Amino acid sequence: MRLRHVIAGFVAALWAGLAAAQPLTIERFGSFHVGGRLVEVTGKPIVEYTPTVGGAPLRIDPNGTYMVGQMYARFMVPSPQRGAAPLMLWHGAYLTGVTWETTPDGREGWEHFFLRRGWATYVTDAVERGRSGAAMSPEIYGQAIHLPTVNPWERFRIGDGPGSFARGSVLPGNQFPAEREPYLAFMRQVVARYLGTDDDVIAAYVALLERVGPSVVIAHSQGGAFAWQVAQRRPDLFRALVLVEPAGTGLTAEAAKLREVPTLLVYGDYVDADPRWSVIRRNARAFSDAVRAAGGSVEDVDLPARGIRGNSHMVMMDRNSDAVAALVQDWLEARGLWR
Amino acid sequence: MRLRHVIAGFVAALWAGLAAAQPLTIERFGSFHVGGRLVEVTGKPIVEYTPTVGGAPLRIDPNGTYMVGQMYARFMVPSPQRGAAPLMLWHGAYLTGVTWETTPDGREGWEHFFLRRGWATYVTDAVERGRSGAAMSPEIYGQAIHLPTVNPWERFRIGDGPGSFARGSVLPGNQFPAEREPYLAFMRQVVARYLGTDDDVIAAYVALLERVGPSVVIAHSQGGAFAWQVAQRRPDLFRALVLVEPAGTGLTAEAAKLREVPTLLVYGDYVDADPRWSVIRRNARAFSDAVRAAGGSVEDVDLPARGIRGNSHMVMMDRNSDAVAALVQDWLEARGLWR
């Protein structure tokens, strides 16, 4: 069983390497924003400055209406299309859609993997992150929270526990590109997060799916928690749900709403040994049981049990990211979502 | 002369419409970050919160080192390539690379236009905007400035002067999609700007060109001022410079450094009647004269004089955006930069 998975992973990686060399035919591509609402800001002082050499003085009255809560989406539609539905890629907290566009060591990301297999891909930046906009803080979304370089190293199961960033040590067999340059490349992607955005994020994801139509949603970490909650509001807009280490769950009282949404959970290595991720996973297992009890289908994949070892929380950035993507692709194929 | 330009514009728009229906062959695409530096933040209180339903409490110590000043770039390389160099698209203040990816009325942007003609395109988000990251404010880059909905309408020569947003009135023949929905689509793209980013922005653009190699740079507004200043530092990395309504200039004392950088200036309508844009344009004309006096080549195109009327400051978003892109393409072809 294990050897079969290892060989399958090797073949998938080889195929990905060969596919990466091939040109892609794109039917169309572009970007748009969805959702958002107008808010009124008052009582702010006028701002005056002269921008750059050769410019002219500028006087900005910051009082007035603002568009906030919108979300950016970029799409690429390949030809021929082989996915039975559009494929959404939703990132986690403190990150943007860049999560899916590349890896810290400069390989192709999951966006490439699925696009090369004929899926129309939609990469988004959650509300108030990346290209989705930037509202006044703390007025609109509360305090901004920022992550110093030590934080993801020790929290995302790259390093071996507290103090590992200072030691420069990683978990045994760690697959995250943890040398100085790729790690800093990862830190360049990190953005701020705000505590008051959840409702707008969920509303924007609903608006996205209403615009694009029923989709396969692949979501990571905080994005996974949002995906479960969005699916409970509009299960009709989900063809399948792939949750990569979701950082939270849906509402247990509404578990039955997920009955018709086939769901795959994927976890990397060292989850149960981690004081925080083990709790989050336990919550996800209990929630999955509630969905199953209501007649739903949730498959829970432990990557190490499949012979895929050393994955950090940032599964799609790890050195074996293509092997995990191949496992997701297989699962989608088995559900008849690829032709 | 004028009729010839009108016909050329019509043919270009027709060609763009036909081209838009054609699939694209992409040799490779992806994204990366360049530049940035590590800064130390101290003396901040610990942040504690429980993210989302089913999550686990989180305790973040925001003190430590941060990566700031990096810049996001996304590239698409078509096959076959017909541009003699990579083509950079640098946006203006309060905006991101989305400037080039679409128009407020949902047509294809300048990125599509040039990609469809065989240019390898690089779309960036200037430092501290969009996907380039988000440093602590005001600690790192000073005060954040935000634009209410009224501001671009009255400042970017869409509306006919002060009070025009409230009146809902536009300049005669205005080409910006100014109905409520496209205007709000534009406002969804608007992000914050910080007054202390200029040095990091310029350093990051230099890092981008060092990575990609000598390029054609198309830059808008604030991006145009940066482009002139970057070109003065590294003229060897510029094959040509196209400045769409630059919001500033380079340093007059160093005008001679631009001797080998063929430059095109493009201005829309109603510039000289605008109290602020007329000053900025006068500065750019004086600076261009200094470059010419030093032996350089700067061509200054007034779109209305070529029969292309009604353009706002957001030329690449206006309804006739393809006609202006075609003029830029013609200019690049005439310089032997397209084969």
Coordinates of N, CA, C and O in Angstrom, one line a residue, chain B residues 185-324:
Chain B
A185 N -16.6 49.4 -9.6 CA -15.6 48.4 -10.0 C -14.2 49.0 -9.9 O -13.3 48.3 -9.4
F186 N -14.0 50.2 -10.4 CA -12.7 50.9 -10.3 C -12.4 51.1 -8.8 O -11.3 50.8 -8.4
M187 N -13.3 51.6 -8.1 CA -13.0 51.9 -6.6 C -12.7 50.7 -5.9 O -11.9 50.7 -4.9
R188 N -13.1 49.5 -6.3 CA -12.8 48.2 -5.6 C -11.3 47.9 -5.8 O -10.7 47.2 -5.0
Q189 N -10.7 48.5 -6.8 CA -9.2 48.3 -7.0 C -8.4 49.2 -6.2 O -7.1 49.0 -6.1
V190 N -8.9 50.3 -5.7 CA -8.1 51.3 -5.0 C -7.6 50.8 -3.7 O -8.4 50.1 -2.9
V191 N -6.4 51.0 -3.4 CA -5.7 50.6 -2.1 C -5.2 51.8 -1.4 O -5.2 52.9 -1.9
A192 N -4.6 51.6 -0.2 CA -4.0 52.7 0.5 C -2.6 53.0 -0.1 O -2.0 52.2 -0.8
R193 N -2.1 54.2 0.3 CA -0.7 54.5 -0.1 C -0.1 55.1 1.1 O -0.7 55.7 2.0
Y194 N 1.2 55.1 1.2 CA 2.0 55.5 2.3 C 3.0 56.5 1.9 O 3.6 56.4 0.8
L195 N 3.3 57.5 2.7 CA 4.2 58.6 2.2 C 5.6 58.2 2.2 O 6.5 58.9 1.6
G196 N 6.0 57.2 3.0 CA 7.4 56.9 3.2 C 8.0 55.8 2.4 O 9.0 55.2 2.7
T197 N 7.3 55.4 1.2 CA 7.8 54.2 0.5 C 8.7 54.5 -0.7 O 9.2 53.5 -1.2
D198 N 8.9 55.7 -1.1 CA 9.5 56.0 -2.4 C 10.9 55.3 -2.6 O 11.1 54.7 -3.6
D199 N 11.7 55.4 -1.6 CA 13.1 54.8 -1.7 C 13.0 53.3 -1.9 O 13.7 52.7 -2.7
D200 N 12.1 52.6 -1.2 CA 12.0 51.2 -1.3 C 11.3 50.8 -2.6 O 11.7 49.8 -3.2
V201 N 10.4 51.6 -3.1 CA 9.8 51.3 -4.4 C 10.8 51.4 -5.5 O 10.9 50.5 -6.3
I202 N 11.7 52.4 -5.5 CA 12.7 52.5 -6.5 C 13.7 51.4 -6.4 O 14.1 50.8 -7.4
A203 N 14.1 51.0 -5.2 CA 15.1 49.9 -5.0 C 14.4 48.6 -5.6 O 15.1 47.8 -6.2
A204 N 13.2 48.4 -5.3 CA 12.5 47.2 -5.8 C 12.4 47.1 -7.3 O 12.6 46.1 -7.9
Y205 N 12.1 48.3 -7.9 CA 12.1 48.3 -9.4 C 13.4 48.0 -10.0 O 13.6 47.2 -11.0
V206 N 14.5 48.5 -9.4 CA 15.8 48.2 -9.8 C 16.1 46.7 -9.7 O 16.6 46.0 -10.6
A207 N 15.7 46.1 -8.5 CA 15.9 44.7 -8.3 C 15.1 43.8 -9.3 O 15.6 42.8 -9.8
L208 N 13.9 44.3 -9.7 CA 13.1 43.6 -10.7 C 13.8 43.6 -12.0 O 13.9 42.5 -12.7
L209 N 14.3 44.7 -12.5 CA 15.0 44.8 -13.8 C 16.3 44.0 -13.8 O 16.7 43.4 -14.8
E210 N 17.0 44.0 -12.6 CA 18.2 43.2 -12.5 C 17.9 41.8 -12.7 O 18.7 41.0 -13.3
R211 N 16.8 41.3 -12.1 CA 16.4 39.9 -12.2 C 16.0 39.5 -13.7 O 16.4 38.5 -14.2
V212 N 15.1 40.4 -14.3 CA 14.5 40.0 -15.6 C 15.4 40.4 -16.7 O 15.4 39.8 -17.8
G213 N 16.2 41.5 -16.6 CA 17.1 42.0 -17.7 C 16.5 43.2 -18.3 O 15.3 43.6 -18.0
P214 N 17.2 43.8 -19.3 CA 16.8 45.0 -19.9 C 15.4 44.9 -20.5 O 15.1 43.9 -21.2
S215 N 14.5 45.9 -20.3 CA 13.1 45.7 -20.6 C 12.5 47.0 -21.2 O 13.1 48.1 -21.1
V216 N 11.4 46.9 -21.8 CA 10.5 48.0 -22.1 C 9.6 48.3 -20.9 O 9.0 47.3 -20.4
V217 N 9.6 49.5 -20.4 CA 8.8 49.8 -19.3 C 7.7 50.7 -19.7 O 7.9 51.8 -20.2
I218 N 6.4 50.3 -19.4 CA 5.3 51.2 -19.6 C 4.8 51.5 -18.2 O 4.5 50.6 -17.4
A219 N 4.8 52.8 -17.8 CA 4.5 53.2 -16.5 C 3.4 54.3 -16.5 O 3.4 55.2 -17.3
H220 N 2.6 54.3 -15.5 CA 1.4 55.2 -15.4 C 1.6 56.1 -14.1 O 1.9 55.6 -13.0
S221 N 1.3 57.4 -14.3 CA 1.1 58.3 -13.2 C 2.3 58.2 -12.2 O 3.5 58.5 -12.6
Q222 N 2.1 57.9 -10.9 CA 3.2 57.8 -10.0 C 4.3 56.8 -10.5 O 5.5 57.0 -10.3
G223 N 3.8 55.7 -11.1 CA 4.8 54.8 -11.6 C 5.7 55.4 -12.7 O 6.8 55.0 -12.9
G224 N 5.1 56.4 -13.4 CA 5.9 57.1 -14.4 C 7.1 57.9 -13.8 O 8.2 57.9 -14.3
A225 N 6.7 58.6 -12.7 CA 7.8 59.3 -12.0 C 8.9 58.3 -11.5 O 10.1 58.6 -11.7
F226 N 8.4 57.2 -10.9 CA 9.4 56.2 -10.5 C 10.2 55.7 -11.6 O 11.4 55.5 -11.5
A227 N 9.6 55.4 -12.8 CA 10.3 54.8 -13.9 C 11.4 55.8 -14.4 O 12.5 55.3 -14.7
W228 N 11.1 57.1 -14.4 CA 12.1 58.0 -14.8 C 13.3 58.0 -13.9 O 14.5 58.0 -14.3
Q229 N 13.0 57.9 -12.6 CA 14.0 57.9 -11.6 C 14.8 56.6 -11.6 O 16.0 56.6 -11.4
V230 N 14.1 55.5 -11.8 CA 14.8 54.2 -11.9 C 15.7 54.2 -13.1 O 16.9 53.7 -13.1
A231 N 15.2 54.8 -14.2 CA 16.0 54.8 -15.5 C 17.3 55.6 -15.3 O 18.3 55.4 -15.9
Q232 N 17.2 56.7 -14.5 CA 18.4 57.5 -14.2 C 19.4 56.7 -13.4 O 20.6 56.9 -13.6
R233 N 19.0 55.8 -12.6 CA 19.9 54.9 -11.9 C 20.5 53.8 -12.7 O 21.7 53.5 -12.6
R234 N 19.7 53.2 -13.6 CA 20.1 52.1 -14.3 C 19.6 52.1 -15.8 O 18.8 51.3 -16.2
P235 N 20.1 53.2 -16.5 CA 19.6 53.3 -17.9 C 19.9 52.0 -18.8 O 19.2 51.7 -19.7
D236 N 21.0 51.3 -18.3 CA 21.3 50.0 -19.1 C 20.2 49.0 -19.0 O 20.2 48.0 -19.8
L237 N 19.3 49.1 -18.1 CA 18.2 48.1 -18.0 C 16.9 48.5 -18.7 O 15.9 47.9 -18.5
F238 N 17.0 49.6 -19.4 CA 15.8 50.1 -20.2 C 16.0 50.0 -21.7 O 17.0 50.7 -22.2
R239 N 15.2 49.3 -22.4 CA 15.2 49.3 -23.8 C 14.4 50.5 -24.4 O 14.6 51.1 -25.4
A240 N 13.3 50.8 -23.6 CA 12.5 52.0 -24.0 C 11.6 52.3 -22.8 O 11.4 51.4 -21.9
L241 N 11.1 53.5 -22.8 CA 10.3 54.0 -21.7 C 9.0 54.6 -22.2 O 9.1 55.6 -23.0
V242 N 7.8 54.1 -21.8 CA 6.6 54.7 -22.2 C 5.9 55.2 -20.9 O 5.5 54.4 -20.0
L243 N 5.7 56.5 -20.9 CA 5.1 57.1 -19.7 C 3.8 57.7 -20.0 O 3.6 58.6 -20.8
V244 N 2.8 57.1 -19.3 CA 1.4 57.5 -19.5 C 1.0 58.5 -18.4 O 0.9 58.1 -17.2
E245 N 0.9 59.7 -18.7 CA 0.6 60.8 -17.7 C 1.5 60.6 -16.5 O 0.9 60.4 -15.4
P246 N 2.8 60.7 -16.6 CA 3.6 60.6 -15.3 C 3.3 61.7 -14.3 O 3.0 62.8 -14.7
A247 N 3.3 61.3 -13.1 CA 2.9 62.2 -12.0 C 4.1 63.0 -11.5 O 3.9 63.8 -10.6
G248 N 5.2 62.8 -12.1 CA 6.4 63.5 -11.7 C 7.5 63.2 -12.7 O 7.3 62.7 -13.8
T249 N 8.7 63.6 -12.3 CA 9.9 63.5 -13.3 C 11.1 62.9 -12.6 O 11.0 62.5 -11.5
G250 N 12.1 62.8 -13.4 CA 13.4 62.4 -12.8 C 14.1 63.7 -12.3 O 13.5 64.7 -12.2
L251 N 15.4 63.5 -12.0 CA 16.2 64.6 -11.5 C 16.8 65.4 -12.6 O 17.6 64.8 -13.4
T252 N 16.5 66.7 -12.8 CA 17.0 67.5 -13.9 C 18.5 67.5 -14.0 O 19.1 67.4 -15.1
A253 N 19.2 67.5 -12.9 CA 20.6 67.5 -12.9 C 21.2 66.3 -13.5 O 22.4 66.3 -13.9
E254 N 20.4 65.2 -13.6 CA 20.9 63.9 -14.1 C 20.2 63.6 -15.4 O 20.1 62.4 -15.8
A255 N 19.7 64.6 -16.1 CA 19.0 64.3 -17.3 C 19.8 63.6 -18.4 O 19.3 62.7 -19.1
A256 N 21.1 63.8 -18.4 CA 22.0 63.2 -19.4 C 22.0 61.6 -19.3 O 22.3 60.9 -20.2
K257 N 21.7 61.1 -18.1 CA 21.7 59.7 -17.9 C 20.6 59.0 -18.8 O 20.6 57.8 -18.9
L258 N 19.6 59.8 -19.3 CA 18.5 59.2 -20.0 C 18.8 59.3 -21.5 O 17.9 59.0 -22.3
R259 N 20.0 59.7 -21.9 CA 20.3 59.9 -23.3 C 20.1 58.7 -24.2 O 19.6 58.8 -25.3
E260 N 20.3 57.5 -23.6 CA 20.2 56.3 -24.4 C 18.8 55.5 -24.2 O 18.7 54.4 -24.6
V261 N 17.9 56.2 -23.5 CA 16.6 55.6 -23.3 C 15.5 56.2 -24.1 O 15.0 57.3 -23.7
P262 N 15.1 55.7 -25.2 CA 14.0 56.3 -26.1 C 12.7 56.3 -25.3 O 12.3 55.3 -24.7
T263 N 12.1 57.5 -25.2 CA 11.0 57.7 -24.3 C 9.8 58.3 -25.0 O 9.9 59.2 -25.9
L264 N 8.6 57.7 -24.7 CA 7.4 58.2 -25.2 C 6.5 58.7 -24.1 O 6.3 58.0 -23.1
L265 N 6.0 59.9 -24.2 CA 5.0 60.5 -23.2 C 3.7 60.5 -23.9 O 3.5 60.9 -25.0
V266 N 2.6 60.1 -23.1 CA 1.3 60.0 -23.6 C 0.4 60.8 -22.7 O 0.3 60.5 -21.5
Y267 N -0.4 61.7 -23.2 CA -1.4 62.5 -22.3 C -2.8 62.4 -22.9 O -2.9 62.5 -24.1
G268 N -3.7 62.3 -22.0 CA -5.1 62.3 -22.4 C -5.7 63.7 -22.6 O -4.9 64.6 -22.9
D269 N -7.0 63.8 -22.5 CA -7.7 65.0 -22.8 C -7.8 65.9 -21.5 O -7.7 65.5 -20.4
Y270 N -8.0 67.2 -21.8 CA -8.3 68.2 -20.7 C -7.2 68.4 -19.7 O -7.4 68.9 -18.6
V271 N -5.9 68.0 -20.1 CA -4.8 68.1 -19.2 C -4.5 69.6 -18.9 O -4.3 70.0 -17.8
D272 N -4.4 70.4 -20.0 CA -4.0 71.8 -19.8 C -5.0 72.6 -19.1 O -4.7 73.7 -18.5
A273 N -6.3 72.2 -19.1 CA -7.3 72.9 -18.5 C -7.4 72.6 -17.0 O -8.2 73.2 -16.2
D274 N -6.7 71.6 -16.6 CA -6.8 71.1 -15.2 C -5.7 71.8 -14.3 O -4.6 71.8 -14.7
P275 N -6.1 72.4 -13.2 CA -5.2 73.2 -12.4 C -4.0 72.4 -11.9 O -2.9 73.0 -11.8
R276 N -4.1 71.1 -11.7 CA -3.0 70.3 -11.2 C -2.3 69.6 -12.3 O -1.0 69.6 -12.3
W277 N -3.0 68.9 -13.2 CA -2.3 68.1 -14.2 C -1.5 69.1 -15.2 O -0.5 68.6 -15.7
S278 N -2.0 70.3 -15.3 CA -1.3 71.2 -16.2 C 0.1 71.5 -15.6 O 1.1 71.6 -16.4
V279 N 0.2 71.7 -14.3 CA 1.5 71.9 -13.7 C 2.4 70.7 -13.8 O 3.6 70.8 -14.2
I280 N 1.8 69.5 -13.6 CA 2.6 68.3 -13.7 C 3.2 68.1 -15.1 O 4.3 67.8 -15.3
R281 N 2.3 68.4 -16.1 CA 2.7 68.3 -17.5 C 3.8 69.3 -17.8 O 4.7 69.0 -18.6
R282 N 3.6 70.5 -17.3 CA 4.6 71.5 -17.6 C 6.0 71.1 -17.0 O 7.0 71.2 -17.7
N283 N 6.0 70.5 -15.8 CA 7.2 70.0 -15.2 C 7.8 68.9 -16.1 O 9.0 68.8 -16.3
A284 N 7.0 68.0 -16.6 CA 7.4 66.9 -17.5 C 8.0 67.4 -18.8 O 9.0 66.9 -19.3
R285 N 7.4 68.5 -19.3 CA 7.9 69.1 -20.6 C 9.3 69.7 -20.3 O 10.2 69.6 -21.2
A286 N 9.4 70.4 -19.2 CA 10.7 71.0 -18.9 C 11.8 69.9 -18.7 O 12.9 70.1 -19.2
F287 N 11.4 68.9 -18.0 CA 12.3 67.8 -17.8 C 12.7 67.1 -19.2 O 13.9 66.8 -19.4
S288 N 11.7 66.9 -20.0 CA 11.9 66.3 -21.3 C 12.9 67.2 -22.2 O 13.8 66.6 -22.9
D289 N 12.7 68.5 -22.1 CA 13.6 69.4 -22.8 C 15.0 69.2 -22.3 O 16.0 69.2 -23.1
A290 N 15.2 69.0 -21.0 CA 16.5 68.8 -20.4 C 17.2 67.5 -20.9 O 18.4 67.4 -21.3
V291 N 16.3 66.5 -21.1 CA 16.8 65.2 -21.6 C 17.2 65.4 -23.1 O 18.3 64.9 -23.5
R292 N 16.4 66.1 -23.8 CA 16.7 66.3 -25.3 C 18.0 67.1 -25.4 O 18.8 66.9 -26.2
A293 N 18.1 68.1 -24.5 CA 19.3 69.0 -24.6 C 20.6 68.2 -24.3 O 21.6 68.5 -24.8
A294 N 20.4 67.1 -23.6 CA 21.6 66.2 -23.3 C 21.8 65.2 -24.4 O 22.6 64.3 -24.2
G295 N 20.9 65.2 -25.4 CA 21.1 64.3 -26.5 C 20.1 63.1 -26.5 O 20.2 62.2 -27.4
G296 N 19.2 63.2 -25.6 CA 18.2 62.1 -25.5 C 17.0 62.3 -26.5 O 16.8 63.4 -27.1
S297 N 16.1 61.3 -26.5 CA 14.9 61.3 -27.4 C 13.7 61.1 -26.6 O 13.5 60.1 -26.0
V298 N 12.8 62.2 -26.5 CA 11.6 62.1 -25.9 C 10.5 62.6 -26.8 O 10.5 63.7 -27.3
E299 N 9.6 61.7 -27.1 CA 8.4 62.0 -28.0 C 7.2 62.3 -27.1 O 6.9 61.5 -26.2
D300 N 6.5 63.4 -27.3 CA 5.5 63.8 -26.5 C 4.2 63.8 -27.2 O 3.9 64.6 -28.1
V301 N 3.3 62.8 -26.9 CA 2.1 62.7 -27.7 C 0.9 63.2 -26.9 O 0.6 62.8 -25.8
D302 N 0.2 64.1 -27.6 CA -1.1 64.6 -27.0 C -2.2 63.9 -27.8 O -2.4 64.1 -29.0
L303 N -2.9 63.0 -27.0 CA -3.9 62.2 -27.7 C -5.0 63.0 -28.5 O -5.3 62.6 -29.6
P304 N -5.5 64.0 -27.9 CA -6.6 64.8 -28.6 C -6.0 65.3 -30.0 O -6.7 65.3 -31.0
A305 N -4.7 65.7 -30.0 CA -4.1 66.2 -31.2 C -4.0 65.1 -32.3 O -3.9 65.4 -33.5
R306 N -4.1 63.8 -31.8 CA -4.1 62.7 -32.8 C -5.5 62.2 -33.1 O -5.7 61.1 -33.6
G307 N -6.5 63.0 -32.6 CA -7.8 62.6 -32.8 C -8.4 61.6 -31.8 O -9.5 61.0 -32.0
I308 N -7.6 61.3 -30.8 CA -8.1 60.4 -29.7 C -8.5 61.2 -28.6 O -7.7 61.7 -27.8
R309 N -9.8 61.4 -28.4 CA -10.4 62.4 -27.5 C -11.1 61.8 -26.3 O -11.5 60.6 -26.3
G310 N -11.2 62.6 -25.2 CA -12.0 62.2 -24.1 C -11.3 61.4 -23.0 O -11.9 60.9 -22.1
N311 N -10.0 61.2 -23.2 CA -9.3 60.3 -22.2 C -9.1 61.0 -20.9 O -8.6 62.1 -20.8
S312 N -9.4 60.2 -19.8 CA -9.2 60.6 -18.4 C -7.7 60.4 -18.1 O -6.9 59.9 -19.0
H313 N -7.4 60.5 -16.8 CA -6.0 60.2 -16.4 C -5.8 58.7 -16.5 O -4.7 58.2 -16.6
M314 N -6.9 57.9 -16.3 CA -6.8 56.4 -16.4 C -6.9 55.9 -17.8 O -7.8 55.1 -18.1
V315 N -6.0 56.3 -18.6 CA -6.1 56.1 -20.1 C -6.3 54.6 -20.4 O -7.1 54.2 -21.3
M316 N -5.6 53.7 -19.7 CA -5.7 52.2 -20.0 C -7.0 51.6 -19.5 O -7.2 50.4 -19.7
M317 N -7.9 52.4 -18.9 CA -9.2 51.9 -18.4 C -10.3 52.5 -19.3 O -11.4 52.1 -19.2
D318 N -10.0 53.6 -20.0 CA -11.0 54.3 -20.8 C -11.5 53.4 -21.9 O -10.9 52.4 -22.3
R319 N -12.7 53.8 -22.4 CA -13.4 52.9 -23.4 C -12.5 52.7 -24.7 O -12.6 51.7 -25.3
N320 N -11.7 53.7 -25.0 CA -10.8 53.6 -26.2 C -9.4 53.2 -25.8 O -8.4 53.5 -26.5
S321 N -9.3 52.4 -24.7 CA -7.9 52.0 -24.2 C -7.1 51.2 -25.3 O -5.9 51.4 -25.4
D322 N -7.8 50.4 -26.1 CA -7.1 49.7 -27.1 C -6.5 50.6 -28.2 O -5.4 50.3 -28.7
A323 N -7.2 51.7 -28.5 CA -6.7 52.6 -29.5 C -5.4 53.2 -29.0 O -4.4 53.4 -29.8
V324 N -5.3 53.5 -27.7 CA -4.1 54.1 -27.2 C -3.0 53.1 -27.1 O -1.8 53.4 -27.4

